[in-house]
Structure formats: structure tokens, C-alpha cells
């Protein structure tokens, strides 16, 4: 039997820095089966490519976010930053409709 950790992810709410994530890993202990009962394991499949963590995504301005195809961004999404949200409503890089 293998051990499976319990993972808790808690988003940080600190501003004006880009969003970050705190991760807490709690391991659970399990009893191991006797060696005679453990079947031989196949080779593990390769892991998928790493996706950027929330803190790895940063857009300097609205043009960069739009060029990346991620606009509009909402508070809590990777790449959102208060410097991209002019009116502070939680939606960054939203279209300007003019007056």
C-alpha cells in the first residue's frame, strides 16, 4: 500500500504583489503490506510538463496580458495584479468601451 499525502492549498490575499499560494502537505501513515504480497511495479509514466505556478505568471501591462490571450483576468487567476485593474472591481484588462 502506498502513502498518499493530504494537500491543502490556501491562496494568499496580500497585495499589491502578484497572487501567491501557500501549500501545506500532511502525510498519512499506512501500514506496508508484506513483501510477498506486493506485486512488481511497472515503470512509471512520464510526468506531464510543469505548468506555471501562480507566482510564475506576471504581466507588466494590459497589452502583455492581451497578447497572451488571457484578458480579461479576474482576481485570483494566474497573472492578475492590481496594477492591471484600473477601477479595482476585480477584473483586470477589461475592454474599454469609451464614453
GROMACS .gro file of C-alpha atoms in nm:
model
   99
    1UNK     CA    1   0.000   0.000   0.000
    2UNK     CA    2   0.141   0.342  -0.084
    3UNK     CA    3   0.121   0.658   0.120
    4UNK     CA    4  -0.092   0.941  -0.012
    5UNK     CA    5  -0.030   1.290   0.130
    6UNK     CA    6  -0.321   1.523   0.204
    7UNK     CA    7  -0.258   1.858   0.033
    8UNK     CA    8  -0.426   2.183   0.129
    9UNK     CA    9  -0.388   2.488  -0.096
   10UNK     CA   10  -0.465   2.830   0.051
   11UNK     CA   11  -0.448   3.139  -0.172
   12UNK     CA   12  -0.272   3.440  -0.026
   13UNK     CA   13  -0.461   3.770  -0.019
   14UNK     CA   14  -0.160   4.002   0.019
   15UNK     CA   15  -0.144   4.297  -0.222
   16UNK     CA   16  -0.002   4.470  -0.429
   17UNK     CA   17   0.229   4.179  -0.517
   18UNK     CA   18   0.105   3.921  -0.769
   19UNK     CA   19  -0.103   3.641  -0.605
   20UNK     CA   20   0.084   3.361  -0.430
   21UNK     CA   21  -0.021   3.022  -0.297
   22UNK     CA   22   0.061   2.858   0.035
   23UNK     CA   23   0.073   2.478   0.028
   24UNK     CA   24   0.052   2.255   0.333
   25UNK     CA   25   0.132   1.884   0.291
   26UNK     CA   26   0.023   1.641   0.558
   27UNK     CA   27   0.147   1.285   0.523
   28UNK     CA   28  -0.064   0.997   0.640
   29UNK     CA   29   0.098   0.682   0.768
   30UNK     CA   30  -0.014   0.350   0.631
   31UNK     CA   31   0.094   0.000   0.706
   32UNK     CA   32   0.303  -0.160   0.438
   33UNK     CA   33   0.199  -0.497   0.302
   34UNK     CA   34   0.447  -0.783   0.345
   35UNK     CA   35   0.696  -0.802   0.059
   36UNK     CA   36   0.549  -1.130  -0.069
   37UNK     CA   37   0.213  -0.963  -0.135
   38UNK     CA   38   0.347  -0.660  -0.321
   39UNK     CA   39   0.333  -0.709  -0.700
   40UNK     CA   40   0.618  -0.582  -0.913
   41UNK     CA   41   0.557  -0.228  -1.026
   42UNK     CA   42   0.561  -0.122  -1.388
   43UNK     CA   43   0.783   0.168  -1.482
   44UNK     CA   44   0.611   0.497  -1.402
   45UNK     CA   45   0.467   0.700  -1.688
   46UNK     CA   46   0.647   1.028  -1.758
   47UNK     CA   47   0.505   1.329  -1.579
   48UNK     CA   48   0.327   1.597  -1.783
   49UNK     CA   49   0.514   1.924  -1.839
   50UNK     CA   50   0.516   2.162  -1.544
   51UNK     CA   51   0.252   2.434  -1.554
   52UNK     CA   52   0.345   2.774  -1.414
   53UNK     CA   53   0.261   2.834  -1.051
   54UNK     CA   54   0.054   3.140  -0.972
   55UNK     CA   55   0.362   3.338  -0.873
   56UNK     CA   56   0.534   3.248  -1.205
   57UNK     CA   57   0.280   3.442  -1.414
   58UNK     CA   58   0.319   3.820  -1.433
   59UNK     CA   59   0.206   4.071  -1.692
   60UNK     CA   60   0.370   4.413  -1.688
   61UNK     CA   61   0.070   4.577  -1.854
   62UNK     CA   62  -0.264   4.515  -2.025
   63UNK     CA   63  -0.102   4.482  -2.368
   64UNK     CA   64   0.109   4.186  -2.247
   65UNK     CA   65  -0.196   4.011  -2.099
   66UNK     CA   66  -0.399   4.068  -2.413
   67UNK     CA   67  -0.113   3.945  -2.634
   68UNK     CA   68  -0.100   3.627  -2.423
   69UNK     CA   69  -0.473   3.580  -2.487
   70UNK     CA   70  -0.571   3.582  -2.118
   71UNK     CA   71  -0.757   3.915  -2.092
   72UNK     CA   72  -0.975   3.986  -1.907
   73UNK     CA   73  -0.821   3.848  -1.587
   74UNK     CA   74  -1.019   3.806  -1.264
   75UNK     CA   75  -0.889   3.845  -0.909
   76UNK     CA   76  -0.740   3.509  -0.802
   77UNK     CA   77  -0.647   3.396  -1.154
   78UNK     CA   78  -0.281   3.348  -1.253
   79UNK     CA   79  -0.138   3.677  -1.377
   80UNK     CA   80  -0.396   3.906  -1.214
   81UNK     CA   81  -0.245   4.209  -1.046
   82UNK     CA   82  -0.396   4.526  -0.902
   83UNK     CA   83  -0.178   4.731  -1.142
   84UNK     CA   84  -0.387   4.581  -1.427
   85UNK     CA   85  -0.722   4.658  -1.259
   86UNK     CA   86  -0.772   5.035  -1.302
   87UNK     CA   87  -1.114   5.057  -1.137
   88UNK     CA   88  -1.045   4.798  -0.863
   89UNK     CA   89  -1.351   4.585  -0.941
   90UNK     CA   90  -1.157   4.256  -0.951
   91UNK     CA   91  -1.148   4.238  -1.333
   92UNK     CA   92  -0.817   4.335  -1.496
   93UNK     CA   93  -0.754   4.417  -1.861
   94UNK     CA   94  -1.123   4.456  -1.933
   95UNK     CA   95  -1.221   4.615  -2.265
   96UNK     CA   96  -1.254   4.993  -2.268
   97UNK     CA   97  -1.594   5.086  -2.406
   98UNK     CA   98  -1.537   5.464  -2.407
   99UNK     CA   99  -1.795   5.730  -2.330
   0.00000   0.00000   0.00000
